[in-house]
Amino acid sequence: MTNEMQPMLEVENLEVFYGAIQAIKGISFHVMPGEIVSLIGANGAGKTTCLQTISGLLHARVGDIRYEGQSLKRVPPHRIVEMGLAQVPEGRRVFTELSVEDNLAMGAYTLSDRSREAALLEEQFRHFPRLRERRDQRAGTLSGGEQQMLAIARAMMSAPRLLLLDEPSMGLSPVLTREIFLTIRELAKQGITILLVEQNAAVALRLADRAYVLESGRLVMAGSGRELLRDERIREAYLGE
Amino acid sequence: MLFFVQLINGLQLGAIYALVALGYTMVYGIVKLINFAHGDLMMVGAYLSLFLYSSGLPLYFALPLAIVATSLTGVLIERVAYRPLRNASRLSALITAIGISLLLQNAFMILFSSTPRRFPSVSEQLPVFVIGTNRISFMAVLTVLFAVGLMLLLTAFVHGTRMGKAMRAVSEDMRAAQLMGINVNRIISLTFAIGSALAAFAAILYGFSFQQIDPYMGAMPGIKAFIAAVLGGIGILPGAMLGGFLLGIIESLTKAVMPAGYTQLADAVVFLVLILVLLFKPSGLLGQTTREKV
Ligand SMILES: Nc1ncnc2c1ncn2[C@@H]1O[C@H](COP(=O)(O)OP(=O)(O)O)[C@@H](O)[C@H]1O
Ligand SMILES: [Mg+2]
């Protein structure tokens, strides 16, 4: 069944450089519609670089990225969002000077239909009642967990079909991490395709349909979340067992 | 009583600094560039106003047209000179800005010669207030009202509209703004457009207030407006306004107490203010409490 479908996202032979330093050394992977795919790897493996290249903030020297069959090369970042591909960046990056509600409005910047925006706002508030309570508060005054919720809600305001998340558990307590991951699963149930980047391999693998392991800019392993959870090398290197 | 007159003069001068400082601070807030050519855009606005008026257009048509043309000039400068350097070092962008400043000054010197030109006068048509023994020109009042009004409009825009909020978002985190689908280039162009239009407003008020314009007229007010922006806290809109007015008043009052022939020293006092701010409160007067940036 899935074989007949076209991948939602296809990354092909990608190479990304910072000046002379090569951060991504030729990786290929794909995400099918409706899947949760995790990309795990240690600090500095190239996960953020990979997501930033997909979103158009960085440019690949070699290779291609296709979203719903269309190449994203030379597509500016704001167009990529318009096409339905949103990202929750590493470190949340909420606009601290703007109110919670204005942060959400920025997420909907590409929408022209105001009534659709209002409906999406209502949906985020239903998901995250805490954000409704704090809607007029400056985002900088929120706690780390609340900022992460805001960052996810803000990305959801563009009504994406594919959502990239860069280490949403970073700096959060186990309880909050659990809460965030339940939210991600909830989004997937609504039909949103997820590409999740994590250092926290245990939770990421448990959530994922499939996962890839990135090491120093190369993909070294791939498989279903369950397979990788059982893998000896993974248990040793990423689960600390 | 002399004090009162100098205070009014200071406010009038300060209003002009404030308008130029608003542009400095907006552009700095968004691209972190000290646009040294910004003062010269004021000169461009003054010449365009005079040129369009001299070519026979009525004032109420010539001035808005000059404001739009100055605004487009600012946008064009960003497009051809600053945008290609956006990822280059700050120093190369700064040097480019100084280059643009010299380019504008010399281009206008070649076009209009360095002889000062007379700006059209409107003060004869305007009433004069008499308070006690002091005469206060309506132009001074108008200049201050205009500056304050424009700042309030700008503040309303930046806080109350979608584009204004996008401007604040870009100023805080350009990459995150791109991930929201904000076309950052368009927001930067808009910032230069507004900043340059404000410089043109300042130019017109300057022309009406002081009657004389020349190709280098933007240099000194440009530097002083920059100091005003730093004094108020660079990147902060109300800070630019506060800094502009304070600087105008300081300059005016210093001139008043200096013995005749030494009034040039007022400029030195202004630079002293910059040094003191950088030493004791580098974030500016409003730098800590209000962290509103654009
Ligand atoms: N702006 C940059 N300039 C130079 N090197 C960078 C930059 N950002 C990341 N790198 C390098 O690229 C590699 C991958 O980094 P990154 O993608 O941030 O990894 P991860 O997200 O997996 O921690 C690292 O070696 C890092 O030092
Ligand atoms: Mg990272």
Coordinates of C-alpha atoms and ligand atoms in Angstrom, one line a residue:
Chain A
M1 CA 0.0 0.0 0.0
T2 CA 2.6 2.6 1.1
N3 CA 4.8 1.5 -1.8
E4 CA 2.3 2.9 -4.3
M5 CA 2.2 6.2 -2.5
Q6 CA 4.5 9.1 -3.3
P7 CA 6.7 10.1 -0.4
M8 CA 5.8 13.3 1.3
L9 CA 9.4 14.3 1.7
E10 CA 12.4 12.9 -0.1
V11 CA 15.9 13.8 0.7
E12 CA 18.4 12.6 -1.9
N13 CA 22.2 12.5 -1.5
L14 CA 22.3 15.7 0.5
E15 CA 25.6 17.5 1.2
V16 CA 25.6 20.7 3.2
F17 CA 28.7 22.8 4.1
Y18 CA 29.5 25.7 6.4
G19 CA 32.3 27.3 4.5
A20 CA 34.9 24.5 4.2
I21 CA 33.3 22.4 6.9
Q22 CA 31.0 19.6 5.7
A23 CA 28.2 19.1 8.1
I24 CA 26.0 16.7 6.0
K25 CA 27.9 14.1 4.0
G26 CA 25.5 12.7 1.5
I27 CA 22.4 11.5 3.2
S28 CA 19.2 10.1 1.7
F29 CA 15.9 9.4 3.4
H30 CA 12.2 9.8 3.0
V31 CA 9.0 10.4 4.9
M32 CA 5.7 8.9 3.8
P33 CA 2.4 10.7 4.2
G34 CA 1.0 10.1 7.7
E35 CA 4.2 8.8 9.2
I36 CA 6.1 9.8 12.2
V37 CA 9.8 9.6 11.3
S38 CA 12.5 10.2 13.9
L39 CA 16.0 11.3 13.1
I40 CA 18.2 10.6 16.1
G41 CA 21.8 11.5 16.7
A42 CA 24.3 12.9 19.2
N43 CA 25.0 16.6 19.6
G44 CA 26.8 17.9 16.5
A45 CA 25.7 15.0 14.2
G46 CA 24.0 17.4 11.8
K47 CA 20.3 17.1 12.7
T48 CA 19.6 20.9 12.9
T49 CA 21.6 21.5 9.7
C50 CA 19.5 18.9 7.9
L51 CA 16.2 20.5 9.1
Q52 CA 17.3 24.0 8.3
T53 CA 18.3 22.9 4.8
I54 CA 14.8 21.3 4.3
S55 CA 13.2 24.6 5.4
G56 CA 15.4 26.6 3.0
L57 CA 17.4 28.5 5.6
L58 CA 20.6 26.7 4.4
H59 CA 21.4 25.6 0.9
A60 CA 22.6 22.2 -0.2
R61 CA 25.8 22.0 -2.2
V62 CA 24.9 18.6 -3.6
G63 CA 21.6 16.6 -3.7
D64 CA 18.0 17.5 -3.7
I65 CA 15.0 17.8 -1.4
R66 CA 11.5 17.1 -2.8
Y67 CA 8.3 17.9 -1.0
E68 CA 5.2 16.3 -2.4
G69 CA 7.2 15.6 -5.6
Q70 CA 8.4 19.2 -6.0
S71 CA 12.0 20.2 -5.6
L72 CA 12.6 22.7 -2.8
K73 CA 15.9 23.8 -4.3
R74 CA 15.8 27.6 -4.9
V75 CA 12.5 27.9 -3.1
P76 CA 12.7 30.7 -0.5
P77 CA 11.8 29.8 3.1
H78 CA 8.5 31.7 3.2
R79 CA 7.3 29.9 0.1
I80 CA 8.1 26.5 1.7
V81 CA 5.9 27.4 4.6
E82 CA 3.1 28.4 2.1
M83 CA 3.5 25.0 0.6
G84 CA 2.5 23.4 3.9
L85 CA 5.8 22.6 5.5
A86 CA 6.4 24.1 8.9
Q87 CA 9.2 23.8 11.4
V88 CA 9.4 24.1 15.2
P89 CA 13.0 25.2 15.5
E90 CA 15.6 24.1 18.0
G91 CA 15.4 26.1 21.3
R92 CA 11.8 27.1 20.6
R93 CA 12.7 30.6 19.3
V94 CA 9.4 32.2 20.2
F95 CA 9.3 36.0 19.8
T96 CA 9.8 37.0 23.4
E97 CA 8.8 40.6 22.9
L98 CA 5.5 39.7 21.3
S99 CA 2.4 38.5 23.1
V100 CA 1.4 34.8 23.0
E101 CA -1.5 35.7 20.6
D102 CA 0.8 37.8 18.4
N103 CA 3.2 34.9 18.2
L104 CA 0.4 32.7 17.0
A105 CA -0.7 35.3 14.5
M106 CA 2.9 35.3 13.1
G107 CA 2.5 31.5 12.6
A108 CA -0.5 32.2 10.4
Y109 CA 1.4 34.9 8.4
T110 CA 1.0 33.0 5.1
L111 CA -2.8 32.6 5.5
S112 CA -5.0 35.2 3.8
D113 CA -8.3 33.9 5.2
R114 CA -8.9 35.6 8.5
S115 CA -11.8 33.3 9.5
R116 CA -9.6 30.3 8.9
E117 CA -7.0 31.9 11.1
A118 CA -9.5 32.4 13.9
A119 CA -10.5 28.7 13.6
L120 CA -6.9 27.6 13.8
L121 CA -6.3 29.9 16.8
E122 CA -9.3 28.3 18.6
E123 CA -7.9 24.9 17.8
Q124 CA -4.5 25.7 19.3
F125 CA -6.2 27.1 22.4
R126 CA -8.2 23.9 22.7
H127 CA -5.0 21.8 22.5
F128 CA -3.1 24.1 24.9
P129 CA -5.5 25.7 27.3
R130 CA -2.5 27.3 29.1
L131 CA -1.9 29.4 26.1
R132 CA -5.4 30.8 26.1
E133 CA -4.9 31.8 29.7
R134 CA -1.7 33.6 28.8
R135 CA -2.7 35.0 25.4
D136 CA -1.9 38.6 26.3
Q137 CA 1.3 37.9 28.1
R138 CA 4.7 38.5 26.5
A139 CA 6.0 35.1 25.3
G140 CA 9.3 35.8 27.1
T141 CA 7.5 35.5 30.4
L142 CA 6.4 31.9 29.8
S143 CA 8.1 28.9 31.3
G144 CA 10.2 26.6 29.1
G145 CA 7.5 24.1 28.7
E146 CA 4.9 26.7 27.9
Q147 CA 7.3 28.2 25.3
Q148 CA 7.7 24.8 23.7
M149 CA 3.9 24.5 23.5
L150 CA 3.7 28.0 22.0
A151 CA 6.4 27.1 19.5
I152 CA 4.4 24.0 18.4
A153 CA 1.1 25.9 18.3
R154 CA 2.7 28.7 16.3
A155 CA 3.9 26.3 13.7
M156 CA 0.5 24.6 13.6
M157 CA -1.1 28.0 12.8
S158 CA 0.1 27.7 9.2
A159 CA -2.0 24.6 8.9
P160 CA 1.0 22.4 7.7
R161 CA 0.8 19.0 6.2
L162 CA 4.4 18.2 7.2
L163 CA 5.8 19.3 10.5
L164 CA 9.5 19.3 11.4
L165 CA 10.4 19.4 15.0
D166 CA 13.9 20.0 16.2
E167 CA 14.6 18.6 19.7
P168 CA 11.3 19.6 21.3
S169 CA 12.3 17.8 24.5
M170 CA 15.5 20.0 25.0
G171 CA 15.7 21.4 28.5
L172 CA 12.3 20.0 29.6
S173 CA 11.6 17.8 32.6
P174 CA 10.5 14.2 31.9
V175 CA 6.9 15.1 32.7
L176 CA 6.8 17.9 30.3
T177 CA 8.7 15.9 27.7
R178 CA 5.9 13.3 28.0
E179 CA 3.3 15.9 27.6
I180 CA 4.9 17.3 24.5
F181 CA 5.3 13.8 22.9
L182 CA 1.6 13.1 23.6
T183 CA 0.8 16.3 21.7
I184 CA 3.0 15.2 18.8
R185 CA 1.2 11.8 18.7
E186 CA -2.1 13.7 18.8
L187 CA -1.1 15.8 15.8
A188 CA -0.1 12.7 13.9
K189 CA -3.5 11.2 14.6
Q190 CA -5.0 14.3 13.0
G191 CA -3.2 13.3 9.8
I192 CA -0.2 15.6 10.1
T193 CA 3.1 14.0 8.9
I194 CA 5.9 14.4 11.4
L195 CA 9.7 14.5 11.0
L196 CA 11.1 14.6 14.5
V197 CA 14.7 15.3 15.4
E198 CA 15.9 14.2 18.8
Q199 CA 18.9 13.5 21.0
N200 CA 16.6 11.8 23.4
A201 CA 16.5 8.5 21.5
A202 CA 14.4 6.6 23.9
V203 CA 11.3 8.7 23.6
A204 CA 11.8 9.5 19.9
L205 CA 12.1 5.8 19.0
R206 CA 9.1 4.8 21.0
L207 CA 7.0 7.4 19.2
A208 CA 8.3 6.8 15.7
D209 CA 7.0 4.5 12.9
R210 CA 10.4 4.6 11.4
A211 CA 13.7 6.2 12.4
Y212 CA 17.1 7.0 11.1
V213 CA 20.4 7.4 13.0
L214 CA 22.7 10.2 12.0
E215 CA 26.4 10.2 13.0
S216 CA 28.8 12.9 11.9
G217 CA 26.8 13.9 8.9
R218 CA 26.1 10.3 7.7
L219 CA 23.1 8.0 8.1
V220 CA 24.4 4.9 9.8
M221 CA 21.2 3.0 10.5
A222 CA 17.5 2.9 9.6
G223 CA 14.5 0.8 10.6
S224 CA 11.2 0.8 12.5
G225 CA 11.2 2.5 15.9
R226 CA 10.8 -0.9 17.5
E227 CA 13.6 -2.5 15.7
L228 CA 16.0 0.2 16.6
L229 CA 14.9 0.2 20.2
R230 CA 16.0 -3.5 20.4
D231 CA 19.2 -3.0 18.5
E232 CA 22.4 -3.7 20.5
R233 CA 24.4 -0.8 19.1
I234 CA 21.6 1.6 19.6
R235 CA 21.0 0.5 23.2
E236 CA 24.7 1.0 23.9
A237 CA 25.3 4.2 22.1
Y238 CA 22.0 6.1 22.5
L239 CA 20.0 4.5 25.3
G240 CA 22.9 4.2 27.8
E241 CA 22.4 0.6 28.5
Chain B
M1 CA 13.2 84.1 29.5
L2 CA 16.1 83.4 27.2
F3 CA 16.0 80.0 28.6
F4 CA 12.4 79.5 27.5
V5 CA 13.1 80.6 23.9
Q6 CA 16.2 78.3 23.8
L7 CA 14.0 75.5 25.1
I8 CA 11.6 75.9 22.2
N9 CA 14.5 76.1 19.8
G10 CA 15.9 73.0 21.3
L11 CA 12.6 71.2 20.9
Q12 CA 12.3 72.3 17.3
L13 CA 15.8 71.0 16.5
G14 CA 15.2 67.9 18.6
A15 CA 12.1 67.0 16.7
I16 CA 14.2 66.9 13.5
Y17 CA 16.9 64.8 15.2
A18 CA 14.1 62.6 16.5
L19 CA 12.6 61.9 13.1
V20 CA 16.0 61.0 11.7
A21 CA 16.8 58.9 14.8
L22 CA 13.6 56.9 14.3
G23 CA 14.9 55.8 10.9
Y24 CA 18.3 55.0 12.3
T25 CA 16.9 52.9 15.1
M26 CA 14.4 51.0 12.9
V27 CA 17.0 50.0 10.4
Y28 CA 19.4 49.1 13.1
G29 CA 16.7 47.0 14.9
I30 CA 16.0 45.0 11.8
V31 CA 19.3 44.5 10.0
K32 CA 21.7 45.5 12.8
L33 CA 23.3 48.0 10.5
I34 CA 24.2 51.5 11.4
N35 CA 23.1 53.1 8.2
F36 CA 25.5 56.1 8.0
A37 CA 23.9 57.2 4.8
H38 CA 20.6 57.8 6.6
G39 CA 21.4 61.5 7.4
D40 CA 22.2 62.0 3.7
L41 CA 18.7 60.7 2.8
M42 CA 17.4 63.7 4.7
M43 CA 19.5 65.9 2.3
V44 CA 18.1 63.9 -0.7
G45 CA 14.6 64.6 0.6
A46 CA 15.3 68.3 1.0
Y47 CA 16.7 68.7 -2.6
L48 CA 13.9 66.6 -4.1
S49 CA 11.3 68.8 -2.3
L50 CA 13.0 72.0 -3.5
F51 CA 13.5 70.6 -7.0
L52 CA 9.9 69.5 -7.5
Y53 CA 8.6 72.8 -6.0
S54 CA 10.9 74.9 -8.3
S55 CA 9.7 72.9 -11.3
G56 CA 6.3 74.5 -10.8
L57 CA 4.4 71.9 -8.7
P58 CA 2.4 73.3 -5.8
L59 CA 3.8 72.6 -2.4
Y60 CA 1.0 70.3 -1.3
F61 CA 1.9 68.1 -4.3
A62 CA 5.7 68.6 -4.5
L63 CA 6.3 67.6 -0.8
P64 CA 4.4 64.3 -0.8
L65 CA 6.0 63.4 -4.1
A66 CA 9.4 64.2 -2.6
I67 CA 8.7 62.0 0.4
V68 CA 7.7 59.0 -1.8
A69 CA 10.8 59.5 -4.0
T70 CA 13.1 59.7 -0.9
S71 CA 11.5 56.6 0.5
L72 CA 12.1 54.7 -2.8
T73 CA 15.7 55.9 -2.8
G74 CA 16.2 54.4 0.6
V75 CA 14.6 51.1 -0.6
L76 CA 16.9 51.1 -3.7
I77 CA 20.0 51.7 -1.6
E78 CA 19.2 48.7 0.6
R79 CA 18.5 46.6 -2.5
V80 CA 21.7 47.3 -4.4
A81 CA 24.2 48.1 -1.6
Y82 CA 23.2 46.4 1.7
R83 CA 21.3 43.3 0.7
P84 CA 24.2 41.6 -1.1
L85 CA 26.2 42.1 2.1
R86 CA 23.6 40.7 4.5
N87 CA 25.7 37.7 5.4
A88 CA 29.0 39.5 5.2
S89 CA 30.8 41.0 8.2
R90 CA 29.3 44.0 9.9
L91 CA 32.4 46.0 9.1
S92 CA 32.0 45.6 5.4
A93 CA 28.3 46.7 5.6
L94 CA 29.4 49.7 7.7
I95 CA 32.1 50.7 5.3
T96 CA 29.6 50.4 2.4
A97 CA 27.2 52.7 4.3
I98 CA 29.9 55.3 4.7
G99 CA 30.6 54.9 0.9
I100 CA 26.9 55.5 0.1
S101 CA 26.9 58.6 2.3
L102 CA 29.9 60.0 0.4
L103 CA 28.3 59.0 -2.9
L104 CA 25.1 60.8 -2.2
Q105 CA 26.9 64.0 -1.0
N106 CA 29.1 64.1 -4.0
A107 CA 26.4 63.2 -6.5
F108 CA 24.2 66.1 -5.2
M109 CA 27.1 68.4 -5.2
I110 CA 27.7 67.7 -8.8
L111 CA 24.0 68.0 -9.6
F112 CA 23.2 71.1 -7.6
S113 CA 26.7 72.6 -6.8
S114 CA 27.8 73.1 -3.2
T115 CA 26.3 76.6 -3.0
P116 CA 23.5 76.5 -0.4
R117 CA 20.0 76.9 -1.8
R118 CA 17.1 78.7 -0.4
F119 CA 14.2 76.6 0.7
P120 CA 10.7 77.9 0.2
S121 CA 9.4 79.8 3.2
V122 CA 6.0 79.3 4.7
S123 CA 6.5 81.2 8.0
E124 CA 5.1 84.5 6.6
Q125 CA 1.7 82.7 6.3
L126 CA 1.9 81.2 9.7
P127 CA 0.9 83.0 12.9
V128 CA 3.4 83.9 15.7
F129 CA 2.6 83.2 19.3
V130 CA 3.5 85.9 21.7
I131 CA 4.0 84.8 25.3
G132 CA 5.1 87.7 27.5
T133 CA 8.0 89.2 25.6
N134 CA 8.7 86.0 23.7
R135 CA 7.7 85.3 20.1
I136 CA 7.3 81.7 19.3
S137 CA 7.0 80.7 15.6
F138 CA 4.2 78.5 14.7
M139 CA 6.7 76.5 12.7
A140 CA 8.4 75.4 15.9
V141 CA 5.1 74.2 17.3
L142 CA 4.3 72.5 14.0
T143 CA 7.6 70.7 13.8
V144 CA 7.3 69.3 17.3
L145 CA 3.7 68.2 16.7
F146 CA 4.6 66.6 13.4
A147 CA 7.5 64.6 15.0
V148 CA 5.4 63.4 17.9
G149 CA 2.5 62.6 15.7
L150 CA 4.6 60.5 13.3
M151 CA 6.2 58.7 16.2
L152 CA 2.7 57.8 17.6
L153 CA 1.6 56.6 14.1
L154 CA 4.7 54.5 13.8
T155 CA 4.2 53.0 17.2
A156 CA 0.6 52.2 16.4
F157 CA 1.7 50.6 13.2
V158 CA 4.4 48.5 14.8
H159 CA 2.1 47.3 17.6
G160 CA -1.3 47.1 16.0
T161 CA -0.8 45.8 12.4
R162 CA 0.1 42.4 11.1
M163 CA 3.0 43.9 9.1
G164 CA 4.2 45.9 12.1
K165 CA 4.2 42.8 14.2
A166 CA 6.1 40.9 11.5
M167 CA 8.7 43.8 11.6
R168 CA 9.1 43.3 15.3
A169 CA 9.4 39.5 14.8
V170 CA 12.1 39.9 12.1
S171 CA 14.0 42.4 14.3
E172 CA 14.0 39.9 17.2
D173 CA 14.8 36.7 15.3
M174 CA 15.1 36.8 11.5
R175 CA 15.4 33.0 11.0
A176 CA 12.5 32.2 13.2
A177 CA 10.5 34.8 11.3
Q178 CA 11.4 33.1 8.0
L179 CA 10.1 29.8 9.5
M180 CA 6.8 31.6 10.0
G181 CA 6.5 32.3 6.3
I182 CA 7.4 35.9 6.6
N183 CA 9.1 37.3 3.5
V184 CA 12.0 38.9 5.3
N185 CA 13.2 40.8 2.3
R186 CA 9.9 42.5 1.9
I187 CA 9.8 43.5 5.6
I188 CA 13.4 44.9 5.3
S189 CA 12.3 46.9 2.3
L190 CA 9.3 48.2 4.2
T191 CA 11.6 49.3 7.1
F192 CA 13.9 51.2 4.7
A193 CA 10.8 52.8 3.1
I194 CA 9.4 54.0 6.4
G195 CA 12.8 55.2 7.7
S196 CA 13.6 57.1 4.6
A197 CA 10.1 58.7 4.4
L198 CA 10.7 59.9 8.0
A199 CA 14.0 61.4 6.9
A200 CA 12.2 63.2 4.1
F201 CA 9.7 64.6 6.6
A202 CA 12.6 65.7 8.8
A203 CA 14.2 67.4 5.7
I204 CA 11.0 69.4 4.9
L205 CA 10.7 70.5 8.6
Y206 CA 14.4 71.4 8.5
G207 CA 14.0 73.4 5.3
F208 CA 11.0 75.3 6.6
S209 CA 12.8 75.9 9.9
F210 CA 16.2 77.0 8.8
Q211 CA 15.5 78.1 5.2
Q212 CA 18.8 76.8 3.8
I213 CA 19.9 73.5 2.3
D214 CA 23.2 72.2 0.9
P215 CA 24.6 68.8 -0.1
Y216 CA 26.3 68.3 3.3
M217 CA 23.4 69.3 5.4
G218 CA 22.6 65.7 6.3
A219 CA 26.1 64.9 7.7
M220 CA 25.9 66.6 11.1
P221 CA 22.2 66.0 11.8
G222 CA 22.8 62.4 10.8
I223 CA 25.6 61.9 13.3
K224 CA 23.5 63.7 16.0
A225 CA 20.5 61.6 15.2
F226 CA 22.7 58.5 15.5
I227 CA 23.8 59.8 19.0
A228 CA 20.2 60.4 19.8
A229 CA 19.3 56.9 18.9
V230 CA 22.1 55.5 21.1
L231 CA 21.2 57.9 23.9
G232 CA 17.6 56.6 23.9
G233 CA 18.6 53.0 23.4
I234 CA 19.3 51.9 19.8
G235 CA 16.4 49.8 18.4
I236 CA 13.8 51.4 20.7
L237 CA 11.3 53.7 19.0
P238 CA 10.3 55.9 22.0
G239 CA 14.0 56.0 22.9
A240 CA 14.9 57.6 19.5
M241 CA 12.3 60.3 20.1
L242 CA 13.4 60.9 23.7
G243 CA 17.1 61.0 22.6
G244 CA 16.3 63.4 19.8
F245 CA 14.5 65.9 21.9
L246 CA 17.1 65.7 24.7
L247 CA 19.9 66.2 22.3
G248 CA 18.2 69.2 20.6
I249 CA 17.6 70.8 24.0
I250 CA 21.2 70.2 25.2
E251 CA 22.6 71.6 22.0
S252 CA 20.3 74.7 22.1
L253 CA 21.0 75.5 25.8
T254 CA 24.7 75.0 25.4
K255 CA 24.8 77.4 22.5
A256 CA 22.9 79.9 24.6
V257 CA 25.4 79.9 27.5
M258 CA 28.5 79.8 25.3
P259 CA 30.2 83.2 24.7
A260 CA 29.7 84.5 21.2
G261 CA 32.1 82.9 18.7
Y262 CA 32.3 79.7 20.7
T263 CA 28.8 78.3 19.8
Q264 CA 30.5 75.5 17.8
L265 CA 31.4 74.0 21.1
A266 CA 27.8 72.9 21.4
D267 CA 28.7 70.1 19.0
A268 CA 31.5 69.0 21.3
V269 CA 29.0 68.8 24.2
V270 CA 26.8 66.6 22.1
F271 CA 29.7 64.2 21.4
L272 CA 30.5 64.3 25.1
V273 CA 27.0 63.1 25.7
L274 CA 27.6 60.1 23.4
I275 CA 30.8 59.2 25.3
L276 CA 29.1 59.5 28.6
V277 CA 26.2 57.2 27.5
L278 CA 28.6 54.7 26.1
L279 CA 30.6 54.7 29.4
F280 CA 27.7 54.6 31.9
K281 CA 24.7 53.2 30.1
P282 CA 25.6 51.7 26.8
S283 CA 22.1 50.3 26.4
G284 CA 20.7 53.8 26.4
L285 CA 18.2 55.6 28.6
L286 CA 15.3 53.3 27.8
G287 CA 17.6 50.3 27.2
Q288 CA 16.7 48.1 30.1
T289 CA 13.2 48.8 31.1
T290 CA 11.4 48.8 27.7
R291 CA 13.0 46.2 25.5
E292 CA 10.7 46.9 22.6
K293 CA 12.8 46.6 19.5
V294 CA 12.2 47.4 15.8
Ligands
LIG1 N1 26.9 28.1 11.8 C1 27.8 27.1 11.7 N2 29.0 27.4 11.3 C2 29.9 26.4 11.2 N3 29.7 25.1 11.6 C3 28.5 24.8 12.1 C4 27.5 25.8 12.2 N4 26.4 25.2 12.7 C5 26.7 23.9 12.9 N5 28.0 23.7 12.6 C6 28.7 22.4 12.7 O1 28.0 21.5 11.9 C7 27.9 20.2 12.6 C8 26.4 19.8 12.7 O2 25.7 20.7 13.6 P1 24.2 20.7 13.9 O3 23.5 20.5 12.6 O4 23.8 21.8 14.7 O5 24.1 19.3 14.7 P2 23.0 18.8 15.7 O6 21.7 19.6 15.5 O7 22.9 17.3 15.4 O8 23.5 19.0 17.1 C9 28.6 20.4 13.9 O9 29.9 19.9 13.7 C10 28.6 21.9 14.1 O10 29.8 22.2 14.8
MG2 MG 20.6 20.6 16.8

